[in-house]
mmCIF file of C-alpha atoms and ligand atoms in Angstrom:
data_model
loop_
_atom_site.group_PDB
_atom_site.id
_atom_site.type_symbol
_atom_site.label_atom_id
_atom_site.label_comp_id
_atom_site.label_asym_id
_atom_site.label_seq_id
_atom_site.Cartn_x
_atom_site.Cartn_y
_atom_site.Cartn_z
ATOM 1 C CA UNK J 76 -32.322 -22.314 27.453
ATOM 2 C CA UNK J 77 -34.080 -21.624 24.185
ATOM 3 C CA UNK J 78 -35.551 -18.451 25.556
ATOM 4 C CA UNK J 79 -32.067 -17.279 26.530
ATOM 5 C CA UNK J 80 -30.732 -17.928 23.055
ATOM 6 C CA UNK J 81 -33.685 -16.090 21.568
ATOM 7 C CA UNK J 82 -33.121 -13.066 23.815
ATOM 8 C CA UNK J 83 -29.426 -13.008 22.901
ATOM 9 C CA UNK J 84 -30.161 -13.103 19.203
ATOM 10 C CA UNK J 85 -32.750 -10.370 19.620
ATOM 11 C CA UNK J 86 -30.259 -8.178 21.505
ATOM 12 C CA UNK J 87 -27.632 -8.784 18.854
ATOM 13 C CA UNK J 88 -30.043 -7.793 16.122
ATOM 14 C CA UNK J 89 -30.962 -4.614 17.952
ATOM 15 C CA UNK J 90 -27.437 -3.517 18.862
ATOM 16 C CA UNK J 91 -25.111 -5.012 16.272
ATOM 17 C CA UNK J 92 -25.858 -2.584 13.436
ATOM 18 C CA UNK J 93 -25.324 0.463 15.618
ATOM 19 C CA UNK J 94 -22.103 -1.010 17.093
ATOM 20 C CA UNK J 95 -20.872 -1.462 13.561
ATOM 21 C CA UNK J 96 -21.655 2.106 12.644
ATOM 22 C CA UNK J 97 -20.187 3.603 15.788
ATOM 23 C CA UNK J 98 -16.873 1.856 15.392
ATOM 24 C CA UNK J 99 -16.713 3.413 11.958
ATOM 25 C CA UNK J 100 -17.223 6.934 13.258
ATOM 26 C CA UNK J 101 -14.332 9.169 14.254
ATOM 27 C CA UNK J 102 -13.802 10.770 17.672
ATOM 28 C CA UNK J 103 -16.279 13.459 16.705
ATOM 29 C CA UNK J 104 -19.677 11.799 16.361
ATOM 30 C CA UNK J 105 -20.959 14.984 14.703
ATOM 31 C CA UNK J 106 -18.152 15.073 12.161
ATOM 32 C CA UNK J 107 -19.132 16.323 8.720
ATOM 33 C CA UNK J 108 -19.934 13.832 5.986
ATOM 34 C CA UNK J 109 -16.626 14.483 4.191
ATOM 35 C CA UNK J 110 -14.680 13.935 7.415
ATOM 36 C CA UNK J 111 -16.403 10.628 8.154
ATOM 37 C CA UNK J 112 -15.852 9.520 4.564
ATOM 38 C CA UNK J 113 -12.179 10.391 4.749
ATOM 39 C CA UNK J 114 -11.846 8.466 7.992
ATOM 40 C CA UNK J 115 -13.449 5.356 6.507
ATOM 41 C CA UNK J 116 -11.279 5.532 3.411
ATOM 42 C CA UNK J 117 -8.119 5.956 5.451
ATOM 43 C CA UNK J 118 -9.045 2.828 7.355
ATOM 44 C CA UNK J 119 -9.194 0.684 4.252
ATOM 45 C CA UNK J 120 -6.395 2.283 2.262
ATOM 46 C CA UNK J 121 -3.552 0.208 3.706
ATOM 47 C CA UNK J 122 -4.684 -2.782 1.643
ATOM 48 C CA UNK J 123 -3.915 -0.861 -1.538
ATOM 49 C CA UNK J 124 -0.903 1.155 -0.569
ATOM 50 C CA UNK J 125 -0.062 4.384 1.196
ATOM 51 C CA UNK J 126 -0.701 8.022 0.364
ATOM 52 C CA UNK J 127 2.507 9.957 -0.108
ATOM 53 C CA UNK J 128 2.632 13.295 1.675
ATOM 54 C CA UNK J 129 4.998 16.234 2.004
ATOM 55 C CA UNK J 130 5.157 19.132 4.449
ATOM 56 C CA UNK J 131 4.782 22.650 2.953
ATOM 57 C CA UNK J 132 4.929 21.125 -0.521
ATOM 58 C CA UNK J 133 3.154 23.952 -2.366
ATOM 59 C CA UNK J 134 4.772 26.860 -0.537
ATOM 60 C CA UNK J 135 8.473 26.373 -1.219
ATOM 61 C CA UNK J 136 11.177 23.846 -2.033
ATOM 62 C CA UNK J 137 14.872 23.762 -2.715
ATOM 63 C CA UNK J 138 15.785 27.030 -4.493
ATOM 64 C CA UNK J 139 12.231 28.373 -4.902
ATOM 65 C CA UNK J 140 9.472 30.024 -2.901
ATOM 66 C CA UNK J 141 5.840 30.799 -3.710
ATOM 67 C CA UNK J 142 5.862 29.969 -7.395
ATOM 68 C CA UNK J 143 2.232 29.269 -8.312
ATOM 69 C CA UNK J 144 1.609 25.603 -9.099
ATOM 70 C CA UNK J 145 5.148 24.579 -8.108
ATOM 71 C CA UNK J 146 6.045 21.542 -6.001
ATOM 72 C CA UNK J 147 9.344 19.646 -5.709
ATOM 73 C CA UNK J 148 7.411 16.380 -5.839
ATOM 74 C CA UNK J 149 5.664 17.441 -9.037
ATOM 75 C CA UNK J 150 8.885 18.683 -10.621
ATOM 76 C CA UNK J 151 10.396 15.233 -10.157
ATOM 77 C CA UNK J 152 7.422 12.922 -10.793
ATOM 78 C CA UNK J 153 4.965 15.022 -12.796
ATOM 79 C CA UNK J 154 2.387 14.713 -10.017
ATOM 80 C CA UNK J 155 1.540 16.413 -6.774
ATOM 81 C CA UNK J 156 1.619 14.421 -3.553
ATOM 82 C CA UNK J 157 -1.574 12.856 -2.196
ATOM 83 C CA UNK J 158 -1.255 14.452 1.241
ATOM 84 C CA UNK J 159 -0.135 17.912 2.332
ATOM 85 C CA UNK J 160 1.262 18.839 5.725
ATOM 86 C CA UNK J 161 0.963 22.403 7.105
ATOM 87 C CA UNK J 162 2.043 24.052 10.316
ATOM 88 C CA UNK J 163 0.277 26.574 12.563
ATOM 89 C CA UNK J 164 3.141 27.659 14.850
ATOM 90 C CA UNK J 165 2.875 31.430 15.606
ATOM 91 C CA UNK J 166 -0.841 31.635 14.869
ATOM 92 C CA UNK J 167 -1.225 31.840 18.650
ATOM 93 C CA UNK J 168 0.711 35.138 18.572
ATOM 94 C CA UNK J 169 -1.461 36.625 15.826
ATOM 95 C CA UNK J 170 1.482 36.617 13.431
ATOM 96 C CA UNK J 171 0.599 36.726 9.758
ATOM 97 C CA UNK J 172 3.325 34.213 8.843
ATOM 98 C CA UNK J 173 4.031 30.903 10.534
ATOM 99 C CA UNK J 174 7.172 29.633 12.228
ATOM 100 C CA UNK J 175 8.636 28.727 8.823
ATOM 101 C CA UNK J 176 7.625 32.023 7.195
ATOM 102 C CA UNK J 177 4.551 30.695 5.382
ATOM 103 C CA UNK J 178 1.842 33.389 5.366
ATOM 104 C CA UNK J 179 -1.364 32.016 6.886
ATOM 105 C CA UNK J 180 -3.521 33.474 4.127
ATOM 106 C CA UNK J 181 -1.429 31.708 1.461
ATOM 107 C CA UNK J 182 -1.600 28.526 3.517
ATOM 108 C CA UNK J 183 -5.390 28.610 3.414
ATOM 109 C CA UNK J 184 -5.240 28.956 -0.332
ATOM 110 C CA UNK J 185 -2.793 26.041 -0.705
ATOM 111 C CA UNK J 186 -5.001 23.900 1.513
ATOM 112 C CA UNK J 187 -7.953 24.662 -0.761
ATOM 113 C CA UNK J 188 -5.915 23.706 -3.842
ATOM 114 C CA UNK J 189 -4.734 20.397 -2.388
ATOM 115 C CA UNK J 190 -8.236 19.475 -1.283
ATOM 116 C CA UNK J 191 -9.703 20.393 -4.678
ATOM 117 C CA UNK J 192 -7.279 17.871 -6.195
ATOM 118 C CA UNK J 193 -8.643 15.195 -3.872
ATOM 119 C CA UNK J 194 -5.667 15.337 -1.495
ATOM 120 C CA UNK J 195 -5.573 14.990 2.289
ATOM 121 C CA UNK J 196 -4.632 17.851 4.625
ATOM 122 C CA UNK J 197 -2.791 17.378 7.910
ATOM 123 C CA UNK J 198 -1.784 20.154 10.290
ATOM 124 C CA UNK J 199 0.744 20.322 13.112
ATOM 125 C CA UNK J 200 1.269 23.099 15.638
ATOM 126 C CA UNK J 201 4.643 23.987 17.195
ATOM 127 C CA UNK J 202 2.944 26.318 19.627
ATOM 128 C CA UNK J 203 5.041 28.504 21.871
ATOM 129 C CA UNK J 204 5.475 27.746 25.536
ATOM 130 C CA UNK J 205 2.390 29.417 27.066
ATOM 131 C CA UNK J 206 3.963 29.672 30.504
ATOM 132 C CA UNK J 207 7.277 31.300 29.605
ATOM 133 C CA UNK J 208 6.655 32.781 26.177
ATOM 134 C CA UNK J 209 9.597 30.738 24.821
ATOM 135 C CA UNK J 210 9.365 28.507 21.781
ATOM 136 C CA UNK J 211 7.933 24.981 21.591
ATOM 137 C CA UNK J 212 11.489 23.730 22.205
ATOM 138 C CA UNK J 213 11.830 25.572 25.514
ATOM 139 C CA UNK J 214 10.281 23.382 28.169
ATOM 140 C CA UNK J 215 9.687 24.651 31.680
ATOM 141 C CA UNK J 216 8.402 22.754 34.707
ATOM 142 C CA UNK J 217 4.669 23.089 35.184
ATOM 143 C CA UNK J 218 3.843 24.287 31.658
ATOM 144 C CA UNK J 219 1.225 21.651 30.886
ATOM 145 C CA UNK J 220 -0.348 21.969 34.347
ATOM 146 C CA UNK J 221 -0.530 25.743 33.877
ATOM 147 C CA UNK J 222 -2.863 25.494 30.865
ATOM 148 C CA UNK J 223 -5.220 22.844 32.220
ATOM 149 C CA UNK J 224 -8.568 24.050 33.616
ATOM 150 C CA UNK J 225 -7.813 25.971 36.805
ATOM 151 C CA UNK J 226 -4.234 26.703 35.746
ATOM 152 C CA UNK J 227 -2.799 30.242 35.584
ATOM 153 C CA UNK J 228 -2.426 30.121 31.787
ATOM 154 C CA UNK J 229 -5.660 28.296 31.036
ATOM 155 C CA UNK J 230 -7.429 31.378 29.692
ATOM 156 C CA UNK J 231 -4.444 32.151 27.493
ATOM 157 C CA UNK J 232 -4.472 28.621 26.087
ATOM 158 C CA UNK J 233 -8.204 28.875 25.335
ATOM 159 C CA UNK J 234 -7.564 32.109 23.476
ATOM 160 C CA UNK J 235 -4.878 30.337 21.414
ATOM 161 C CA UNK J 236 -7.314 27.551 20.573
ATOM 162 C CA UNK J 237 -9.834 30.201 19.481
ATOM 163 C CA UNK J 238 -7.319 31.336 16.868
ATOM 164 C CA UNK J 239 -6.717 27.776 15.690
ATOM 165 C CA UNK J 240 -10.476 27.188 15.456
ATOM 166 C CA UNK J 241 -10.842 30.426 13.481
ATOM 167 C CA UNK J 242 -8.214 29.281 10.987
ATOM 168 C CA UNK J 243 -9.818 25.849 10.621
ATOM 169 C CA UNK J 244 -13.247 27.346 10.115
ATOM 170 C CA UNK J 245 -11.947 29.376 7.189
ATOM 171 C CA UNK J 246 -11.106 26.185 5.288
ATOM 172 C CA UNK J 247 -13.902 25.529 2.853
ATOM 173 C CA UNK J 248 -14.281 23.654 -0.409
ATOM 174 C CA UNK J 249 -16.044 24.869 -3.541
ATOM 175 C CA UNK J 250 -19.485 23.837 -2.280
ATOM 176 C CA UNK J 251 -19.056 25.630 1.006
ATOM 177 C CA UNK J 252 -18.250 22.369 2.825
ATOM 178 C CA UNK J 253 -15.518 22.375 5.465
ATOM 179 C CA UNK J 254 -12.235 20.852 4.350
ATOM 180 C CA UNK J 255 -11.433 17.897 6.603
ATOM 181 C CA UNK J 256 -8.136 18.187 8.453
ATOM 182 C CA UNK J 257 -6.064 15.583 10.251
ATOM 183 C CA UNK J 258 -4.960 17.537 13.315
ATOM 184 C CA UNK J 259 -1.649 16.236 14.640
ATOM 185 C CA UNK J 260 -1.721 17.566 18.171
ATOM 186 C CA UNK J 261 1.267 17.571 20.522
ATOM 187 C CA UNK J 262 3.406 15.539 18.158
ATOM 188 C CA UNK J 263 6.443 13.499 19.214
ATOM 189 C CA UNK J 264 5.067 13.529 22.724
ATOM 190 C CA UNK J 265 7.317 10.794 24.079
ATOM 191 C CA UNK J 266 10.444 12.893 23.493
ATOM 192 C CA UNK J 267 11.488 15.663 25.882
ATOM 193 C CA UNK J 268 12.366 18.360 23.321
ATOM 194 C CA UNK J 269 8.922 20.021 23.315
ATOM 195 C CA UNK J 270 7.317 21.505 26.421
ATOM 196 C CA UNK J 271 4.416 19.026 26.189
ATOM 197 C CA UNK J 272 6.595 15.938 25.838
ATOM 198 C CA UNK J 273 8.433 13.254 27.783
ATOM 199 C CA UNK J 274 9.742 14.222 31.181
ATOM 200 C CA UNK J 275 8.320 17.754 30.919
ATOM 201 C CA UNK J 276 4.918 16.633 32.196
ATOM 202 C CA UNK J 277 3.282 13.528 33.614
ATOM 203 C CA UNK J 278 1.392 11.140 31.322
ATOM 204 C CA UNK J 279 -1.754 12.076 33.233
ATOM 205 C CA UNK J 280 -1.266 15.792 32.541
ATOM 206 C CA UNK J 281 -0.752 15.158 28.849
ATOM 207 C CA UNK J 282 -3.896 13.031 28.688
ATOM 208 C CA UNK J 283 -5.896 15.749 30.421
ATOM 209 C CA UNK J 284 -4.530 18.331 28.001
ATOM 210 C CA UNK J 285 -5.489 16.139 25.057
ATOM 211 C CA UNK J 286 -9.012 15.637 26.395
ATOM 212 C CA UNK J 287 -9.494 19.319 27.124
ATOM 213 C CA UNK J 288 -8.203 20.401 23.724
ATOM 214 C CA UNK J 289 -10.520 18.099 21.814
ATOM 215 C CA UNK J 290 -13.503 18.950 23.961
ATOM 216 C CA UNK J 291 -12.841 22.628 23.469
ATOM 217 C CA UNK J 292 -12.461 22.474 19.677
ATOM 218 C CA UNK J 293 -15.274 20.004 19.148
ATOM 219 C CA UNK J 294 -17.852 20.842 21.809
ATOM 220 C CA UNK J 295 -17.296 24.546 22.489
ATOM 221 C CA UNK J 296 -15.980 25.838 19.170
ATOM 222 C CA UNK J 297 -18.114 23.358 17.195
ATOM 223 C CA UNK J 298 -15.328 22.441 14.811
ATOM 224 C CA UNK J 299 -16.569 19.234 13.217
ATOM 225 C CA UNK J 300 -14.174 18.625 10.371
ATOM 226 C CA UNK J 301 -11.230 17.179 12.252
ATOM 227 C CA UNK J 302 -9.634 13.782 12.603
ATOM 228 C CA UNK J 303 -7.255 13.556 15.545
ATOM 229 C CA UNK J 304 -3.810 12.039 15.100
ATOM 230 C CA UNK J 305 -1.830 10.862 18.123
ATOM 231 C CA UNK J 306 1.831 10.590 17.358
ATOM 232 C CA UNK J 307 5.020 9.727 19.163
ATOM 233 C CA UNK J 308 8.590 9.849 17.991
ATOM 234 C CA UNK J 309 10.414 6.493 17.523
ATOM 235 C CA UNK J 310 9.424 3.973 20.218
ATOM 236 C CA UNK J 311 10.380 0.451 21.130
ATOM 237 C CA UNK J 312 7.373 -1.248 22.737
ATOM 238 C CA UNK J 313 3.611 -1.179 22.883
ATOM 239 C CA UNK J 314 3.732 -0.082 26.527
ATOM 240 C CA UNK J 315 6.035 2.811 25.674
ATOM 241 C CA UNK J 316 3.727 3.935 22.876
ATOM 242 C CA UNK J 317 0.652 3.790 25.070
ATOM 243 C CA UNK J 318 2.141 5.493 28.117
ATOM 244 C CA UNK J 319 0.582 8.825 27.149
ATOM 245 C CA UNK J 320 -2.210 7.522 24.934
ATOM 246 C CA UNK J 321 -5.386 9.443 25.857
ATOM 247 C CA UNK J 322 -7.822 6.589 25.161
ATOM 248 C CA UNK J 323 -9.549 5.045 22.141
ATOM 249 C CA UNK J 324 -12.434 7.472 22.214
ATOM 250 C CA UNK J 325 -10.010 10.382 21.761
ATOM 251 C CA UNK J 326 -7.874 9.238 18.860
ATOM 252 C CA UNK J 327 -8.569 8.536 15.172
ATOM 253 C CA UNK J 328 -5.095 8.023 13.808
ATOM 254 C CA UNK J 329 -2.089 6.491 15.529
ATOM 255 C CA UNK J 330 1.296 7.349 14.119
ATOM 256 C CA UNK J 331 4.940 7.917 14.817
ATOM 257 C CA UNK J 332 7.791 10.022 13.429
ATOM 258 C CA UNK J 333 11.156 8.616 12.459
ATOM 259 C CA UNK J 334 14.258 10.066 10.789
ATOM 260 C CA UNK J 335 17.293 8.306 9.472
ATOM 261 C CA UNK J 336 20.629 9.699 10.615
ATOM 262 C CA UNK J 337 22.282 11.559 7.748
ATOM 263 C CA UNK J 338 24.679 8.701 7.142
ATOM 264 C CA UNK J 339 24.435 5.995 4.494
ATOM 265 C CA UNK J 340 26.117 3.500 6.818
ATOM 266 C CA UNK J 341 23.051 3.767 9.026
ATOM 267 C CA UNK J 342 20.577 2.599 6.369
ATOM 268 C CA UNK J 343 20.566 -1.005 7.608
ATOM 269 C CA UNK J 344 19.963 0.020 11.226
ATOM 270 C CA UNK J 345 17.238 2.378 10.146
ATOM 271 C CA UNK J 346 15.537 -0.304 8.072
ATOM 272 C CA UNK J 347 15.506 -2.748 10.965
ATOM 273 C CA UNK J 348 14.142 -0.237 13.425
ATOM 274 C CA UNK J 349 11.592 1.105 10.954
ATOM 275 C CA UNK J 350 10.326 -2.405 10.222
ATOM 276 C CA UNK J 351 10.031 -3.304 13.891
ATOM 277 C CA UNK J 352 8.268 -0.067 14.760
ATOM 278 C CA UNK J 353 5.788 -0.426 11.916
ATOM 279 C CA UNK J 354 4.920 -3.909 13.160
ATOM 280 C CA UNK J 355 4.261 -2.516 16.637
ATOM 281 C CA UNK J 356 2.195 0.328 15.231
ATOM 282 C CA UNK J 357 0.042 -1.975 13.104
ATOM 283 C CA UNK J 358 -0.658 -4.133 16.120
ATOM 284 C CA UNK J 359 -1.646 -1.132 18.240
ATOM 285 C CA UNK J 360 -3.827 0.382 15.515
ATOM 286 C CA UNK J 361 -5.334 -2.988 14.603
ATOM 287 C CA UNK J 362 -6.467 -3.935 18.114
ATOM 288 C CA UNK J 363 -7.855 -0.447 18.726
ATOM 289 C CA UNK J 364 -9.516 0.118 15.373
ATOM 290 C CA UNK J 365 -7.319 3.131 14.506
ATOM 291 C CA UNK J 366 -5.702 4.285 11.293
ATOM 292 C CA UNK J 367 -1.950 3.555 11.291
ATOM 293 C CA UNK J 368 0.237 6.246 9.692
ATOM 294 C CA UNK J 369 3.818 7.405 9.406
ATOM 295 C CA UNK J 370 3.128 10.967 10.467
ATOM 296 C CA UNK J 371 6.632 12.317 9.718
ATOM 297 C CA UNK J 372 9.793 10.839 8.286
ATOM 298 C CA UNK J 373 12.950 11.891 6.567
ATOM 299 C CA UNK J 374 16.535 11.378 5.613
ATOM 300 C CA UNK J 375 18.009 14.836 5.401
ATOM 301 C CA UNK J 376 20.070 15.415 2.275
ATOM 302 C CA UNK J 377 19.275 11.993 0.776
ATOM 303 C CA UNK J 378 22.789 10.769 0.161
ATOM 304 C CA UNK J 379 21.847 7.142 -0.543
ATOM 305 C CA UNK J 380 21.180 6.528 -4.256
ATOM 306 C CA UNK J 381 18.595 3.777 -3.679
ATOM 307 C CA UNK J 382 17.143 4.712 -0.305
ATOM 308 C CA UNK J 383 13.603 5.234 -1.588
ATOM 309 C CA UNK J 384 13.303 1.865 -3.254
ATOM 310 C CA UNK J 385 15.674 -0.378 -1.302
ATOM 311 C CA UNK J 386 15.239 0.940 2.189
ATOM 312 C CA UNK J 387 11.998 2.877 2.511
ATOM 313 C CA UNK J 388 9.667 1.121 0.052
ATOM 314 C CA UNK J 389 11.203 -2.271 0.664
ATOM 315 C CA UNK J 390 10.347 -1.978 4.354
ATOM 316 C CA UNK J 391 6.863 -0.621 3.739
ATOM 317 C CA UNK J 392 6.017 -3.526 1.436
ATOM 318 C CA UNK J 393 5.607 -5.744 4.450
ATOM 319 C CA UNK J 394 3.157 -3.365 6.113
ATOM 320 C CA UNK J 395 -0.228 -1.748 5.715
ATOM 321 C CA UNK J 396 -0.431 1.872 6.704
ATOM 322 C CA UNK J 397 -2.613 4.682 5.366
ATOM 323 C CA UNK J 398 -0.049 7.377 4.679
ATOM 324 C CA UNK J 399 3.520 8.573 5.029
ATOM 325 C CA UNK J 400 4.574 12.207 5.252
ATOM 326 C CA UNK J 401 8.058 13.471 4.379
ATOM 327 C CA UNK J 402 9.238 16.583 6.202
ATOM 328 C CA UNK J 403 9.838 19.943 4.541
ATOM 329 C CA UNK J 404 12.255 20.921 1.795
ATOM 330 C CA UNK J 405 13.531 24.040 3.510
ATOM 331 C CA UNK J 406 16.567 23.975 1.204
ATOM 332 C CA UNK J 407 19.953 25.575 1.788
ATOM 333 C CA UNK J 408 20.158 27.939 4.740
ATOM 334 C CA UNK J 409 22.329 31.002 5.302
ATOM 335 C CA UNK J 410 24.543 29.146 7.776
ATOM 336 C CA UNK J 411 25.470 26.648 5.040
ATOM 337 C CA UNK J 412 23.326 23.825 6.418
ATOM 338 C CA UNK J 413 20.521 22.277 4.439
ATOM 339 C CA UNK J 414 17.208 20.612 5.116
ATOM 340 C CA UNK J 415 15.410 18.576 2.458
ATOM 341 C CA UNK J 416 13.760 15.179 2.610
ATOM 342 C CA UNK J 417 12.399 14.641 -0.888
ATOM 343 C CA UNK J 418 14.377 15.082 -4.114
ATOM 344 C CA UNK J 419 13.985 18.194 -6.225
ATOM 345 C CA UNK J 420 14.538 18.612 -9.929
ATOM 346 C CA UNK J 421 18.149 17.846 -10.745
ATOM 347 C CA UNK J 422 18.951 16.357 -7.325
ATOM 348 C CA UNK J 423 21.409 13.479 -7.699
ATOM 349 C CA UNK J 424 19.099 10.644 -6.743
ATOM 350 C CA UNK J 425 15.766 11.765 -8.076
ATOM 351 C CA UNK J 426 15.646 8.766 -10.459
ATOM 352 C CA UNK J 427 15.291 6.433 -7.531
ATOM 353 C CA UNK J 428 12.379 8.524 -6.304
ATOM 354 C CA UNK J 429 10.761 8.176 -9.740
ATOM 355 C CA UNK J 430 10.960 4.404 -9.413
ATOM 356 C CA UNK J 431 9.407 4.712 -5.980
ATOM 357 C CA UNK J 432 6.657 6.883 -7.425
ATOM 358 C CA UNK J 433 5.878 4.352 -10.150
ATOM 359 C CA UNK J 434 5.422 1.478 -7.735
ATOM 360 C CA UNK J 435 1.794 0.409 -7.366
ATOM 361 C CA UNK J 436 1.915 0.732 -3.555
ATOM 362 C CA UNK J 437 2.768 4.447 -3.596
ATOM 363 C CA UNK J 438 -0.281 6.688 -3.998
ATOM 364 C CA UNK J 439 0.139 10.227 -5.315
ATOM 365 C CA UNK J 440 -2.382 12.842 -6.410
ATOM 366 C CA UNK J 441 -4.110 10.952 -9.224
ATOM 367 C CA UNK J 442 -4.539 7.901 -7.030
ATOM 368 C CA UNK J 443 -5.960 10.042 -4.234
ATOM 369 C CA UNK J 444 -8.379 11.608 -6.684
ATOM 370 C CA UNK J 445 -9.449 8.198 -7.967
ATOM 371 C CA UNK J 446 -9.986 6.927 -4.446
ATOM 372 C CA UNK J 447 -12.667 9.636 -3.940
ATOM 373 C CA UNK J 448 -11.609 10.033 -0.349
ATOM 374 C CA UNK J 449 -14.376 12.483 0.572
ATOM 375 C CA UNK J 450 -17.269 10.577 -0.984
HETATM 376 C C1 BMA D 275 11.744 21.371 12.423
HETATM 377 C C2 BMA D 275 12.651 22.010 11.380
HETATM 378 C C3 BMA D 275 12.604 23.498 11.593
HETATM 379 C C4 BMA D 275 11.159 23.982 11.589
HETATM 380 C C5 BMA D 275 10.307 23.232 12.548
HETATM 381 C C6 BMA D 275 8.838 23.617 12.515
HETATM 382 O O1 BMA D 275 11.757 19.989 12.296
HETATM 383 O O2 BMA D 275 12.199 21.710 10.075
HETATM 384 O O3 BMA D 275 13.359 24.109 10.584
HETATM 385 O O4 BMA D 275 11.108 25.346 11.905
HETATM 386 O O5 BMA D 275 10.424 21.856 12.272
HETATM 387 O O6 BMA D 275 8.226 23.343 11.293
#
């Protein structure tokens, strides 16, 4: 009996420290120091608050484009966001500008600026349909199967990943270190609007695609400055969320995207659903040791004068997640429609956003800097 206890204690002493360390390492066990540090900080951040992020923040906003130093968030609050979202769509076609007309060379520069301010970088990729040549929104049967190993478009897909790896490897900080990136692969994968999502492939195919993509970037291309974010659109149960989940050893961050209908009468419904979904997400992330995040959100046009404080922040107060990212301020389009998800200078309800910004739970650039996320 005593001998057994002794052996158990001995085994615990030998293995426990390394178990502890491993669970604190991201998917990539050879990730750079800055990447591992970021991962560990993201894991603990929810206790303090959440980083506030914005897609394409430094490139353009409502009524402006490529004005050095500009940002709608900064114009309203005096500070840059803590997290910056960027998009690689069209890099696979060797275009010089992305799907939303952001030149890739400028994007690299903006990424460097955000990182130098201590901010976090996340990247999505609305890649074209590799089977048909259509856009990401043009699904076709068999697309995912066609790019898996052995598939007719597999070589093409590898060549697309080479371009992504090339872009990522150009991202370096002032000491020559790689800039860590949260790669948000195959986002909103439970919906059927993208060729990789929902009924357009089987869960098994998606999982295989996820595994292949990570193995290729990490093991073949030797890209070691990535954290991998798995994200669905809105979802209503743990089972639904996990239907396409590729496994704990393949995911660092678990998130979801949610938008409020452009209708103030829907604020209550949104709040309820948002609250419920965050609870589910925290449970999933908590039991699996992942970072919970709101990978995309928005309320296009922001027609509710107290949405930021009374709906969005109020709901988030009851939860602990690492970051939230608002979608892009594309502004007013030629067809008369508009797309913006954060206020801009002079926008009717920017005062409410200022209150939101001042709350201790919301973390913007200075907070990110003070958190020393890469150290
Ligand atoms: C969508 C919209 C589009 C955009 C696309 C890719 O949600 O914002 O205008 O082209 O994302 O970023």
